[in-house]
XYZ file of C-alpha atoms in Angstrom:
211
model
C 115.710 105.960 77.344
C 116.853 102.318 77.845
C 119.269 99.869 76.291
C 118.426 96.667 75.954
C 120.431 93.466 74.904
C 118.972 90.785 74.091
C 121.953 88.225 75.222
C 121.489 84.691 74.268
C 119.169 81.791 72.976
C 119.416 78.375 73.489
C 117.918 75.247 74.509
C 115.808 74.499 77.656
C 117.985 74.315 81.061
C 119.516 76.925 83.697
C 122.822 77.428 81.532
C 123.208 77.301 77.696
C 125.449 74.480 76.849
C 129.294 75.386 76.489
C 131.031 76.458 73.490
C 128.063 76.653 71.246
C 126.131 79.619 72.169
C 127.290 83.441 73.045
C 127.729 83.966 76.982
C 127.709 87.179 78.995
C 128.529 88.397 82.204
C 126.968 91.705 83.758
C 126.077 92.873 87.121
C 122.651 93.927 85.662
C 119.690 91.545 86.505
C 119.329 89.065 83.432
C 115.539 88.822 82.927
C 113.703 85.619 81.032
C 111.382 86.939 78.077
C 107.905 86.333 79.294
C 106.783 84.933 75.744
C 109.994 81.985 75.675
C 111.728 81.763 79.025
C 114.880 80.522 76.526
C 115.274 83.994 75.581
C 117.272 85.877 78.206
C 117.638 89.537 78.057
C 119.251 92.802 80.336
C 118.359 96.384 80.223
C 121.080 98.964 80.800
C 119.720 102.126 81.558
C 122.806 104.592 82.765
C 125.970 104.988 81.469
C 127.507 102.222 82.428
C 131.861 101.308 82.063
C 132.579 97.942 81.679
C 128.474 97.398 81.100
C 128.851 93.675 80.094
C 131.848 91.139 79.601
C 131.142 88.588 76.324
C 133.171 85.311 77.718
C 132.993 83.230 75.109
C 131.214 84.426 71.457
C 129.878 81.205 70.790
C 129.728 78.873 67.246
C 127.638 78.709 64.171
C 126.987 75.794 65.645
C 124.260 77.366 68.227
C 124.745 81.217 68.032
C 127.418 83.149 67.851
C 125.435 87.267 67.935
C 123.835 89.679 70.316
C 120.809 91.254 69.735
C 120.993 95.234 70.719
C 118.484 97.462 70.997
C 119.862 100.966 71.962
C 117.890 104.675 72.274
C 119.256 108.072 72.288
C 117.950 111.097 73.927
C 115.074 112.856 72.663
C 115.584 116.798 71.339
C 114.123 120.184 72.459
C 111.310 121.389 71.417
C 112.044 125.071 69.743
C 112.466 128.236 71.413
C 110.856 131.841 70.214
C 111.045 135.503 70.970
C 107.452 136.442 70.030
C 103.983 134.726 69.953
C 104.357 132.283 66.697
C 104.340 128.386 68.087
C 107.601 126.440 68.179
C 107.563 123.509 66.945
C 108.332 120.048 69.022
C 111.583 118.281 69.050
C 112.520 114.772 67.576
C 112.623 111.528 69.287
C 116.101 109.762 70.118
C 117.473 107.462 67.636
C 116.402 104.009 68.026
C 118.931 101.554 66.829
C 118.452 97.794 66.229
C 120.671 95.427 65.349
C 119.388 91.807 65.736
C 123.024 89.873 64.513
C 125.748 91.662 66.228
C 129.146 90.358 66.027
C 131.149 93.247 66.508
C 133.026 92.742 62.960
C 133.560 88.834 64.691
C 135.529 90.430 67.969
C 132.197 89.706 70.239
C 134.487 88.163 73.385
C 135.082 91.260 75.415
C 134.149 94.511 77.879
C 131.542 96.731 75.937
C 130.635 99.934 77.467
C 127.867 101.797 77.307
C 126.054 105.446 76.892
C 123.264 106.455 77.561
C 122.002 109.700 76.004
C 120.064 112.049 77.890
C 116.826 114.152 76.524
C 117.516 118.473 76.788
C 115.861 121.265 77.014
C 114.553 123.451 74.232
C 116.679 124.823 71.495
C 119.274 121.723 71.848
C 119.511 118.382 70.001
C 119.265 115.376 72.223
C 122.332 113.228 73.384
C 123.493 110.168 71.352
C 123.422 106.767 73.165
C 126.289 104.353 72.243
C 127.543 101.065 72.826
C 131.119 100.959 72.460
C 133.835 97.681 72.594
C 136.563 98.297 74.839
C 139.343 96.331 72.843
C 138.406 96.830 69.318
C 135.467 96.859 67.110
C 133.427 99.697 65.652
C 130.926 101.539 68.054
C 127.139 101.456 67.162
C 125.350 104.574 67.772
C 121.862 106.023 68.433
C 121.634 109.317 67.011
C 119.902 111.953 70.000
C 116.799 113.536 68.702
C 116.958 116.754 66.565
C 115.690 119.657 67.945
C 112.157 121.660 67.006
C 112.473 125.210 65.450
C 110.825 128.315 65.948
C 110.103 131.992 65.033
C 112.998 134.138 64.354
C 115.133 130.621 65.690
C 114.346 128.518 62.597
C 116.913 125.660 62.901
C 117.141 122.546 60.720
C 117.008 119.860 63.324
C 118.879 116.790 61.842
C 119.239 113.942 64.258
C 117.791 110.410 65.074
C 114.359 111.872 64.078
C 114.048 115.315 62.680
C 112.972 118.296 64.842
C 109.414 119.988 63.652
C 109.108 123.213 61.578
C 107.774 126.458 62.997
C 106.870 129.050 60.655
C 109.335 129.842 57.931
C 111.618 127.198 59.389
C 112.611 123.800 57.933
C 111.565 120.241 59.295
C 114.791 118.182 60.525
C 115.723 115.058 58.954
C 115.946 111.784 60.714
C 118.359 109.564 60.362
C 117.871 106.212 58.243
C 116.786 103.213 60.090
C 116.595 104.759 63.071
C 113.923 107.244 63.124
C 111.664 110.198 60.867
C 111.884 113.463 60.034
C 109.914 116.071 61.601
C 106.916 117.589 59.995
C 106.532 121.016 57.847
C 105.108 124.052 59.310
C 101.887 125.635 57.793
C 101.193 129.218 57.504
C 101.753 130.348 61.693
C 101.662 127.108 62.783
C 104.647 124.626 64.686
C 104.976 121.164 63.682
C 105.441 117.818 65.749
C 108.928 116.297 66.140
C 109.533 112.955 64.170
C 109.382 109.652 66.120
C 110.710 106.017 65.181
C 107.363 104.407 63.578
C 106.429 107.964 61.673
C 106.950 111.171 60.600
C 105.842 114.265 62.714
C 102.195 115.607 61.579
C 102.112 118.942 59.561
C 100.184 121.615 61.092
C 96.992 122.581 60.455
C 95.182 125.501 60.118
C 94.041 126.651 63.593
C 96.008 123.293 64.997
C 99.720 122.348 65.068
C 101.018 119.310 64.112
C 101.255 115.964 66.200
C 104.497 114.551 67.222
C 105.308 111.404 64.696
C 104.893 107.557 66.685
């Protein structure tokens, strides 16, 4: 469970030029894409206060957004009380947004949160990145979690929670992950991840968690 910001891009040299292009200060190590060592880019991977400081937002004249990239924690799989599978738990939201402006507020202190994964029978933690001036905060959306037997939750969440039998699959929430797949006859289904929907089960095999 990281966050990732992808900070700046601009022409070749140690500094982007003044004015024109988005700027940020952090104490995290600022790391050089290995593809296009103009693209600079920070992972944050607690939760971190005061995370990152935008000093100067930039121009339409070089670049003037952020690129973020932010995960939530992943859900439980499900709990039972007698010997029917539960089914696994949905991955953590992940989030992109590739032109953030923060509604045209970027200059300022962002914080950040950093959901963690739980234990069975519990929906993961959201992750969040959050101005500290003003601004709307984006959020991942933690992982639903998985149903079982005689505990047959509907685990909502970034993506959906699997099905056990005579539960319901959890939905995942749009553009940031799947649901979960459906149970069949005894058997648990995989969680939802962000490039697919859980597998249904099989008979004689439950079902695969989702990419």
């Amino acid at each position: 469970m990281s966050y990732i910001i992808n900070p700046y891009r601009y022409g070749a040299g140690d500094d982007p030029p003044g004015g024109d292009y988005v700027e940020i200060s952090t104490s995290a190590t600022v790391e050089e894409d290995m593809y296009d060592s103009d693209y600079k880019y920070f992972v944050i991977d607690s939760t971190t206060s005061s995370a990152f400081t935008v000093t100067d937002a930039g121009s339409s004249s070089g670049s003037e957004t952020i690129e973020v990239y932010l995960i939530a924690g992943g859900g439980g799989g499900g709990k039972t009380s007698t010997w029917p599978a539960a089914a696994g738990g949905g991955a953590g939201g992940y989030l992109r947004d590739l032109s953030y402006d923060n509604g045209g507020s970027l200059a300022q202190v962002y914080d950040v949160t950093i959901g963690a994964g739980q234990p069975a029978d519990t929906n993961g933690d959201d992750s969040t990145l959050a101005p500290a001036t003003s601004g709307s905060t984006l959020t991942a959306v933690g992982g639903g979690l998985g149903s079982g037997y005689s505990y047959n939750y509907e685990g909502n969440g970034g993506s959906g929670g699997g099905a056990s039998a005579g539960g319901q699959e959890g939905v995942g929430t749009a553009d940031q992950g799947n649901a979960g797949g459906d149970y069949f006859s005894w058997r648990a289904s995989g969680g939802g991840g962000a490039g697919s929907a859980g597998d249904i089960a099989v008979s004689g095999q439950a079902g695969a968690g989702g990419d």
